[in-house]
Short mmCIF file of C-alpha atoms and ligand atoms in Angstrom, two decimals:
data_model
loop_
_atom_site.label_atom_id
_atom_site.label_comp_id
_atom_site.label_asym_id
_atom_site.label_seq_id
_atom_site.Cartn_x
_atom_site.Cartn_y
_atom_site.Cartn_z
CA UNK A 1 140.22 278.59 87.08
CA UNK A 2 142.95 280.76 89.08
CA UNK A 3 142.22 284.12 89.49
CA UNK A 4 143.48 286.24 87.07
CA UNK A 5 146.37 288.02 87.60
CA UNK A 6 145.51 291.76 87.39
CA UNK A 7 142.46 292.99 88.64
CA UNK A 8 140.37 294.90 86.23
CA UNK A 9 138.51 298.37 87.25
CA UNK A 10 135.47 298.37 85.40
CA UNK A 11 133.33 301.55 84.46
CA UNK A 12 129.82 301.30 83.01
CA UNK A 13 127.94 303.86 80.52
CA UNK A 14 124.41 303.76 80.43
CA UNK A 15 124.11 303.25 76.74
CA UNK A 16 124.49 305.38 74.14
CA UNK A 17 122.78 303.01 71.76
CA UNK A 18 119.35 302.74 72.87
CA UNK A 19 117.95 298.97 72.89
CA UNK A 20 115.76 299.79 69.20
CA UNK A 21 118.46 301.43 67.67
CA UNK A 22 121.23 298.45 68.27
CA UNK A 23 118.65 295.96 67.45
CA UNK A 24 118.27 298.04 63.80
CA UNK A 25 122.38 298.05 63.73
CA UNK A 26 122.72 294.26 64.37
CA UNK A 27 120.05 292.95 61.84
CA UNK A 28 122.58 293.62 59.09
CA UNK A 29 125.88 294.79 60.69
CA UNK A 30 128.42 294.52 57.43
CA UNK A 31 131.66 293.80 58.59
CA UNK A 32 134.19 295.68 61.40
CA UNK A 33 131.90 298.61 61.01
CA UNK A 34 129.88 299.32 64.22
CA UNK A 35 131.32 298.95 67.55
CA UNK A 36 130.01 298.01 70.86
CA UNK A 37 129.73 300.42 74.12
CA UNK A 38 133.01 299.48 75.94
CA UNK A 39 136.03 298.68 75.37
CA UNK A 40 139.47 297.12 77.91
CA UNK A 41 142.72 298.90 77.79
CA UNK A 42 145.56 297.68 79.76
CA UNK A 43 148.77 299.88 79.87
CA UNK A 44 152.81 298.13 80.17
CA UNK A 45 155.68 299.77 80.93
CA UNK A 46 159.12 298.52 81.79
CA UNK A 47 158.71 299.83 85.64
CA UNK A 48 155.54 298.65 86.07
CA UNK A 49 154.98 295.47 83.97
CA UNK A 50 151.07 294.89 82.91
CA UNK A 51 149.08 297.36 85.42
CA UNK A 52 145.76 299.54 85.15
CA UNK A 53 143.73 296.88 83.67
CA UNK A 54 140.00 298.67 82.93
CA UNK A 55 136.78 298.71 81.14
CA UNK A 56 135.61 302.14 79.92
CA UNK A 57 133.11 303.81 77.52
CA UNK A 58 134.32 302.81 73.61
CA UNK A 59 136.06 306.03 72.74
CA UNK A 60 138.36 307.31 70.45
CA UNK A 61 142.58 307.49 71.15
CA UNK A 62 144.48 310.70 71.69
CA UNK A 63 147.96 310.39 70.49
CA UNK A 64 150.92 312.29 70.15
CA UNK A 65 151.52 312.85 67.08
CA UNK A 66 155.14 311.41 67.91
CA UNK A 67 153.51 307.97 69.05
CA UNK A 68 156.06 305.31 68.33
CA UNK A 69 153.68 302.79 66.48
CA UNK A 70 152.29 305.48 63.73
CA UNK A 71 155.96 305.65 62.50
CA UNK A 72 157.69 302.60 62.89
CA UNK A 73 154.66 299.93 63.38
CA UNK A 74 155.48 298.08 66.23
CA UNK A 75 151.77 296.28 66.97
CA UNK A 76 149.73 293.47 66.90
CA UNK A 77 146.17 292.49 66.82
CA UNK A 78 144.03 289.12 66.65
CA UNK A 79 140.66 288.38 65.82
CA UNK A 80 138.58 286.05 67.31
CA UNK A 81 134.58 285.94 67.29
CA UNK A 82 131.85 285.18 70.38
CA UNK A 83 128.50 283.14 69.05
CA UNK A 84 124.99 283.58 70.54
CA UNK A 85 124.65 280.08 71.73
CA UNK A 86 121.86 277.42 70.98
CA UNK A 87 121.20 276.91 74.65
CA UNK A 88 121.32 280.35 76.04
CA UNK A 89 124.57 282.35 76.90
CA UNK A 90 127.64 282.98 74.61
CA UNK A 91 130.90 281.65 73.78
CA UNK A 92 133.81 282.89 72.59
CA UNK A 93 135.48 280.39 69.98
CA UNK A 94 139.00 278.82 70.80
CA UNK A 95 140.07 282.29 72.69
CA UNK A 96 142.98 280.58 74.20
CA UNK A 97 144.49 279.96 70.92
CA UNK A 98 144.07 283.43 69.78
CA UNK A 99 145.62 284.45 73.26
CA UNK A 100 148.80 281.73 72.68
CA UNK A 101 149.03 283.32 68.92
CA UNK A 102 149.05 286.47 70.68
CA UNK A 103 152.06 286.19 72.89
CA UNK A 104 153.66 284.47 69.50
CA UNK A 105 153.41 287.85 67.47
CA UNK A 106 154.18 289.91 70.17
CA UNK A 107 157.10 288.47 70.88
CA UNK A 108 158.37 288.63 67.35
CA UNK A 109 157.58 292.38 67.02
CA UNK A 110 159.87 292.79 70.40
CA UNK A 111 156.25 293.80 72.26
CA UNK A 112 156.00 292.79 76.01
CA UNK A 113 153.53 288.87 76.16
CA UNK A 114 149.74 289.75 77.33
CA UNK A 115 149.64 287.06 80.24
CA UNK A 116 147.01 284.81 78.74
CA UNK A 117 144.39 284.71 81.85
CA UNK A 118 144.72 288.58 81.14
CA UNK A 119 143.52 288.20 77.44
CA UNK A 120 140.53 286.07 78.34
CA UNK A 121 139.77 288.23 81.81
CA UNK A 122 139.34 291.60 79.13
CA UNK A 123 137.09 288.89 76.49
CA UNK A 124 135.22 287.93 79.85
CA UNK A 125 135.12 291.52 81.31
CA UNK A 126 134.16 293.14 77.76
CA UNK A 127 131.60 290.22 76.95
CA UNK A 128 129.70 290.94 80.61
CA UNK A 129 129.26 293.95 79.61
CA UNK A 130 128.29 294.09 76.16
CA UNK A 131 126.65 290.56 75.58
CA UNK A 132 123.40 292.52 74.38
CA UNK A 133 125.57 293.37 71.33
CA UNK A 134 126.45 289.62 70.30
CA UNK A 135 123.76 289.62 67.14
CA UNK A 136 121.32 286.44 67.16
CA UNK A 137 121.57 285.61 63.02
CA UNK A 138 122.95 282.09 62.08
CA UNK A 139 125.63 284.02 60.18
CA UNK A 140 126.37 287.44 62.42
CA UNK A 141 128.69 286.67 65.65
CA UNK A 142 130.51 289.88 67.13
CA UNK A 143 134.26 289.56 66.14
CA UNK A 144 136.23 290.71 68.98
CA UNK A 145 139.60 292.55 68.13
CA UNK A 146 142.52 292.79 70.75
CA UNK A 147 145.48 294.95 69.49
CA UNK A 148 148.52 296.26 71.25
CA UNK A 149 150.71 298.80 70.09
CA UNK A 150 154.10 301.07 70.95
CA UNK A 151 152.35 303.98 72.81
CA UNK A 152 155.94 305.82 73.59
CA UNK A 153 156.33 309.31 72.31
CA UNK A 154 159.61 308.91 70.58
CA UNK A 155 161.07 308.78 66.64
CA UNK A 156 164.11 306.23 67.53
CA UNK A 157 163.71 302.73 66.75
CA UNK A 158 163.60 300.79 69.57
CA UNK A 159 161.31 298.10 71.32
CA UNK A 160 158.34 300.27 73.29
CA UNK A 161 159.29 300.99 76.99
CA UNK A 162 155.49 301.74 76.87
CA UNK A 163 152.60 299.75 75.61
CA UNK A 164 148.80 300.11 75.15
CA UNK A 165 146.60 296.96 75.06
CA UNK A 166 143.32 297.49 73.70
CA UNK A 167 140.05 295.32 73.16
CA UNK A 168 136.97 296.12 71.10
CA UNK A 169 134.23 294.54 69.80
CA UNK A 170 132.64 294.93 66.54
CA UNK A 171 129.17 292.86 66.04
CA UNK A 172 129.80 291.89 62.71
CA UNK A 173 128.08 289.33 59.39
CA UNK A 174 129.93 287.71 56.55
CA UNK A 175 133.77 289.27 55.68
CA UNK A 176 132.91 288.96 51.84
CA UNK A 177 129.38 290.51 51.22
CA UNK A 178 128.41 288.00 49.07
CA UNK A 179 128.72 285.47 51.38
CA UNK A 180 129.87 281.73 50.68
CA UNK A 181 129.91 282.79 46.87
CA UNK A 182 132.98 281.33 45.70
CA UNK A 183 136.26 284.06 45.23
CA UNK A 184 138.21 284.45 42.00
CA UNK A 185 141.76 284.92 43.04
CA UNK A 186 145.21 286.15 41.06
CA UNK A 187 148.32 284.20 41.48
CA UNK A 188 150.81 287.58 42.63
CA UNK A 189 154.12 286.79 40.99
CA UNK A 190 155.66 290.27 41.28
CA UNK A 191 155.21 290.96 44.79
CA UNK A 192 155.44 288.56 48.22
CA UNK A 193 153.55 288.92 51.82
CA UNK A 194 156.58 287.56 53.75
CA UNK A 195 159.94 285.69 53.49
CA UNK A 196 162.14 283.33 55.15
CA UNK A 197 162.98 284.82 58.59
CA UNK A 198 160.41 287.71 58.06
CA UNK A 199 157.05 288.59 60.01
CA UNK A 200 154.72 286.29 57.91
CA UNK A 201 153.87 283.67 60.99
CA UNK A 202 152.97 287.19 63.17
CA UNK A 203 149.59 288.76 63.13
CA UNK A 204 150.89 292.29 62.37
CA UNK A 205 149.32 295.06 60.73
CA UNK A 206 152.51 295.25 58.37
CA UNK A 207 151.95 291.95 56.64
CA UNK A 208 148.00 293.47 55.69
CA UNK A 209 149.66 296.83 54.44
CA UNK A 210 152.27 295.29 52.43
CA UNK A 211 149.79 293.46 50.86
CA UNK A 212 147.51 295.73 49.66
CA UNK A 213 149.13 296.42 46.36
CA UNK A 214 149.11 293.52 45.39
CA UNK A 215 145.19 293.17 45.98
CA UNK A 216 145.00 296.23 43.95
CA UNK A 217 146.32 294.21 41.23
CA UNK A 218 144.19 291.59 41.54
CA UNK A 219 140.77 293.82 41.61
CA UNK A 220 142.56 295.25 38.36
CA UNK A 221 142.74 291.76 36.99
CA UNK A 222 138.98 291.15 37.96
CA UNK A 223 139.94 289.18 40.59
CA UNK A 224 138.43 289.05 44.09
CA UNK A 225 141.48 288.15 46.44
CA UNK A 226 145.32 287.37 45.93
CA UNK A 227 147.08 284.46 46.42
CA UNK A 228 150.45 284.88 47.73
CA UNK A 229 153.69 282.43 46.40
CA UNK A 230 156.67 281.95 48.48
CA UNK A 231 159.13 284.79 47.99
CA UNK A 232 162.31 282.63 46.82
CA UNK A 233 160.86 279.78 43.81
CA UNK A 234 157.13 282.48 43.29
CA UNK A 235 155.61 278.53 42.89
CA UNK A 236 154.67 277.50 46.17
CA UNK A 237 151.39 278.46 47.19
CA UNK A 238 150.87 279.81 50.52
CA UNK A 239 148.04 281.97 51.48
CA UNK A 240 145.03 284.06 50.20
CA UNK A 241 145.03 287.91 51.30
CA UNK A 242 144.33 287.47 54.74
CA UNK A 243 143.68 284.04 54.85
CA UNK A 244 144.46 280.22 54.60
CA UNK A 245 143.98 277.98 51.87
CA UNK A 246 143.01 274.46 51.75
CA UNK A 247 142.64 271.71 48.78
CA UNK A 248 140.64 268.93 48.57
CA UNK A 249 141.46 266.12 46.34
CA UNK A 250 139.35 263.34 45.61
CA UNK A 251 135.11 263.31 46.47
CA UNK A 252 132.89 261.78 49.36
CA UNK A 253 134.68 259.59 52.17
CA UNK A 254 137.74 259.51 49.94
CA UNK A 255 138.71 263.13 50.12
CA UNK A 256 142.04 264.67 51.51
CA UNK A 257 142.05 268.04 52.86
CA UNK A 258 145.38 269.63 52.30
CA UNK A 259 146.65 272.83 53.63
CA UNK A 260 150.02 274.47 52.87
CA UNK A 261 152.68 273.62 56.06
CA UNK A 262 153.61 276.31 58.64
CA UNK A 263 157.35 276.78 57.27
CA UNK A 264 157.44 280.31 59.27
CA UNK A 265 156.45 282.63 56.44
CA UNK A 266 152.57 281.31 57.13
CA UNK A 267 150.07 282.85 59.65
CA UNK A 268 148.90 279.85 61.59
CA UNK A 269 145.45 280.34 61.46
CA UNK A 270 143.32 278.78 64.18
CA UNK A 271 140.52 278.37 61.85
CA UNK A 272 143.25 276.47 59.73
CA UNK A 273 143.81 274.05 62.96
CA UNK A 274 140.33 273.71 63.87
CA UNK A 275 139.55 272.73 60.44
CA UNK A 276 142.54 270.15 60.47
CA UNK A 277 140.65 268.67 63.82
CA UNK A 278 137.53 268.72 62.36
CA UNK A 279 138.05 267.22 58.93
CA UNK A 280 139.70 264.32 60.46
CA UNK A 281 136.94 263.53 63.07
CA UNK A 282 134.97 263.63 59.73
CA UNK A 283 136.96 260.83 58.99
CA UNK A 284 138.56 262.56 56.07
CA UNK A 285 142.36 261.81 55.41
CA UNK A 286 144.33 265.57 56.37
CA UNK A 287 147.99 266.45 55.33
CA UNK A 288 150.07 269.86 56.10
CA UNK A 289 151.98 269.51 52.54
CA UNK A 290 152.62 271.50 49.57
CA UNK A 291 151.32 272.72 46.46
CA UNK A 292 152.66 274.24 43.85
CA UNK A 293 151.07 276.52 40.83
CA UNK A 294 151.32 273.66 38.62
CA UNK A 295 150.35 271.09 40.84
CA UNK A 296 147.06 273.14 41.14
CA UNK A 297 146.50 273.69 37.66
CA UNK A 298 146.69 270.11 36.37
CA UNK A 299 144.97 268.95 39.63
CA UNK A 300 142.25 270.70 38.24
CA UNK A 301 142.34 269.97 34.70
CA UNK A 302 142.39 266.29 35.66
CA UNK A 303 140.13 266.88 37.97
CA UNK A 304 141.95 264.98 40.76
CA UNK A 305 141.75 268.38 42.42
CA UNK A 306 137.74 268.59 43.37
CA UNK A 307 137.63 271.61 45.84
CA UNK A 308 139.78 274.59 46.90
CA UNK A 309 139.10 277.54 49.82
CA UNK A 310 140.30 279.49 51.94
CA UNK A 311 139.58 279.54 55.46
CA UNK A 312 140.05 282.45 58.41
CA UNK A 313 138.28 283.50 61.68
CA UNK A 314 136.20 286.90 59.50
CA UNK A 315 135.54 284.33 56.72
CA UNK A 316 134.89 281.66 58.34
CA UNK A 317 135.26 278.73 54.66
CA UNK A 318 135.09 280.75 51.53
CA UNK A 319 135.20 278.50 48.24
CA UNK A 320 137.69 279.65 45.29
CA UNK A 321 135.59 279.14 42.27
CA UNK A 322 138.49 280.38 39.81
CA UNK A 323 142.02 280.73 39.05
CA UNK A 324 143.89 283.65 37.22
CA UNK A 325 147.76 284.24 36.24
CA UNK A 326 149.68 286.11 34.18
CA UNK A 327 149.99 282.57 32.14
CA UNK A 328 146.49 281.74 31.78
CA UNK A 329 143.45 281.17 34.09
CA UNK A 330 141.64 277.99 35.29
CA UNK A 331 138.47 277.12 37.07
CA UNK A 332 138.10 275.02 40.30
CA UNK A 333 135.75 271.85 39.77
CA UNK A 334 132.41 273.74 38.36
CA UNK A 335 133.03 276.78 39.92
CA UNK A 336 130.55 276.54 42.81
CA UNK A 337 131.05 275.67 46.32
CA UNK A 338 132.47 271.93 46.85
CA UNK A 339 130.41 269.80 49.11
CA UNK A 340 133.80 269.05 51.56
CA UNK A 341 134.02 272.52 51.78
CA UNK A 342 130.73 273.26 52.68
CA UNK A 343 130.43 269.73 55.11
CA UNK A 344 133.71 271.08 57.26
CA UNK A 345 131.67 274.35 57.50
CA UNK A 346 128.39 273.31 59.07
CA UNK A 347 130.77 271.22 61.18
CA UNK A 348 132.83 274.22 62.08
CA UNK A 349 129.75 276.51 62.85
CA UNK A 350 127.77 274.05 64.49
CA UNK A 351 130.52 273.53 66.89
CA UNK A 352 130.72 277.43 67.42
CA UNK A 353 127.32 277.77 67.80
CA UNK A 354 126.72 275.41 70.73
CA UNK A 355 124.78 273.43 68.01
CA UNK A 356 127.09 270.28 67.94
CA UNK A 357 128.95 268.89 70.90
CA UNK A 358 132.22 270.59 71.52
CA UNK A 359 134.69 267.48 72.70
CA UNK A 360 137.74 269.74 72.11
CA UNK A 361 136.81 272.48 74.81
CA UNK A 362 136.94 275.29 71.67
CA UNK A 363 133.95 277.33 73.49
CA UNK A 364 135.11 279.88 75.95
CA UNK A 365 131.72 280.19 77.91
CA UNK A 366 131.26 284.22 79.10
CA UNK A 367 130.57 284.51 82.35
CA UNK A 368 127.35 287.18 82.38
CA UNK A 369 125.99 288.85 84.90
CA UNK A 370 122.77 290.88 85.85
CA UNK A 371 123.32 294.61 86.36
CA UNK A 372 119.51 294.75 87.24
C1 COI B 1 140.54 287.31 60.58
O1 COI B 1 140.22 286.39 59.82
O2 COI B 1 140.05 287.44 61.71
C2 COI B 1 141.51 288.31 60.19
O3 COI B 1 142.13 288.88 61.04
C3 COI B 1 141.66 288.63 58.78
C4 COI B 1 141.31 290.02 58.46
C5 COI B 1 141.50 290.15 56.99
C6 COI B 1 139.93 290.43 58.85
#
């Protein structure tokens, strides 16, 4: 590979987590709640372009209270994860599709494109240095977060003339505590996560706020997650919280995995794609289509419909079990997690895991080396 095209400074702590204690922390790390020991930033400004790429001590921000992005929210963030791997070593999973999607949002939210050899030089430089924290549990990877934000002191709305590029890295186990137990979800007809034209296919902290009304409603339903309609017909189903959906219709060899088309109000999740690859080197049929609330319903009831769940990079596959709307409820096959489902899973972790051969070059290898 070229060389990268800024060169990062990189400055070690001697832990602050001593080797017992983070070995305590990553037998059952919850999720997005403990942190490594370093973290990249990488500063842009409209002189300078990208410059004073480093590694330093995981610390906490100072910021104006004037910072552009805590009043007008002009940021971005991914989320990828890096696996322990069966053979030694660790990999981060499809990082160069997180780094593409990354450029996308920025460049929707008028933020300045992360070079991508820059995103995976801070995954490389972060993962040398904290590799220790990368848990060894079949379920526990550590999610790695890069965000950038408007770090400009200023209350007029404009695109940042200054920009902060962060990484972190958060050893982390299963999104939903209880696991692979399958999700109840409410169908939100009152309110919408994006429209036509909108921020929906950008991975912006916006689209999570806006949403979390709506989730409120759905805990006050009973319900575990939302499921989002598109904004103009409230019939088309598009996504779940922060996640994709797929359906599978028919059983065994026969099956079709469909997943709601990109129309631009969709995040295009890469666990989404890699599922789309996977299920058809299964030999499964797999269609980007469209379902609507009706079409789910009966699917169900006639039990065309077998399996439905929703898939993301935290979640990994999580089955929806259940169905409830303001005009009636409905339950998904028996209610427990489809064997599809649970087949594109394994496939999906074994090829994350260096378990399974990886013949679409997903696994970002880290390059790690001895500080002894
Ligand atoms: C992810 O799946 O990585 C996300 O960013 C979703 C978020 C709800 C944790």
């Amino acid at each position: 590979m070229a060389a990268p095209s800024l060169k990062f400074k990189v400055r070690h702590v001697s832990p602050r987590v001593a080797a017992e204690e983070r070995q305590r922390l990553l037998s059952d790390p919850g999720f997005g709640r403990i942190f490594t020991e370093h973290m990249v930033r990488v500063r842009w400004d409209e002189a300078h372009g990208w410059h004073g790429a480093e590694l330093v001590p995981y610390q906490p921000l100072t910021l104006d209270p004037g910072t552009a992005v805590l009043h007008y929210s002009q940021a971005v963030f991914e989320g990828l994860k890096a696996f322990r791997q069966a053979s030694g070593g660790v990999a981060a999973f499809r990082a160069d599709a997180h780094a593409s999607r990354f450029r996308n949002s920025a460049r929707r939210l008028a933020l300045p494109e992360l070079p991508e050899d820059t995103f995976l030089e801070a995954i490389d430089v972060l993962l040398d240095a904290d590799h220790e924290w990368v848990p060894e549990a079949p379920e526990h990877s550590l999610y790695l977060r890069p965000l950038m934000f408007a770090s400009d002191v200023s209350l007029s709305v404009h695109p940042a003339p200054d920009v902060t590029f962060l990484l972190i890295a958060s050893p982390s186990g299963s999104y939903f505590p209880r696991g692979v137990k399958p999700v109840t979800v409410w169908l939100s007809e009152d309110f919408s996560r994006a429209a036509p034209g909108g921020t929906g296919a950008a991975k912006t902290g916006g689209n999570y706020a806006g949403g979390l009304l709506a989730q409120a409603q759905a805990t006050a339903q009973g319900c575990d997650q939302v499921v989002w309609l598109d904004s103009h017909e409230h019939r088309w189903v598009e996504e779940m919280g922060g996640m994709n959906l797929c359906f599978v219709f028919g059983r065994d060899d026969g099956a079709k995995v469909m997943t709601p088309a990109l129309t631009g109000t969709l995040l295009p999740g890469v666990t989404r794609d890699s599922l789309l690859v996977l299920g058809r080197d299964l030999g499964y049929e797999v269609e980007e289509g469209r379902i609507s609330v009706d079409e789910w319903r009966d699917g169900c009831e006639r039990g065309s419909l077998t399996e439905v769940f929703a898939c993301g990079t935290a979640a990994v596959i999580t089955p929806v079990g259940a169905v409830k709307s303001a005009h009636g409820a409905w339950m998904v096959g028996d209610g427990g997690p489809g064997p599809v489902s649970m087949r594109l899973r394994k496939a999906l972790v074994e090829v994350q895991r260096g378990i399974a051969p990886d013949p679409h070059e997903w696994l970002h290898h880290a390059r790690v080396s001895s500080r002894d």
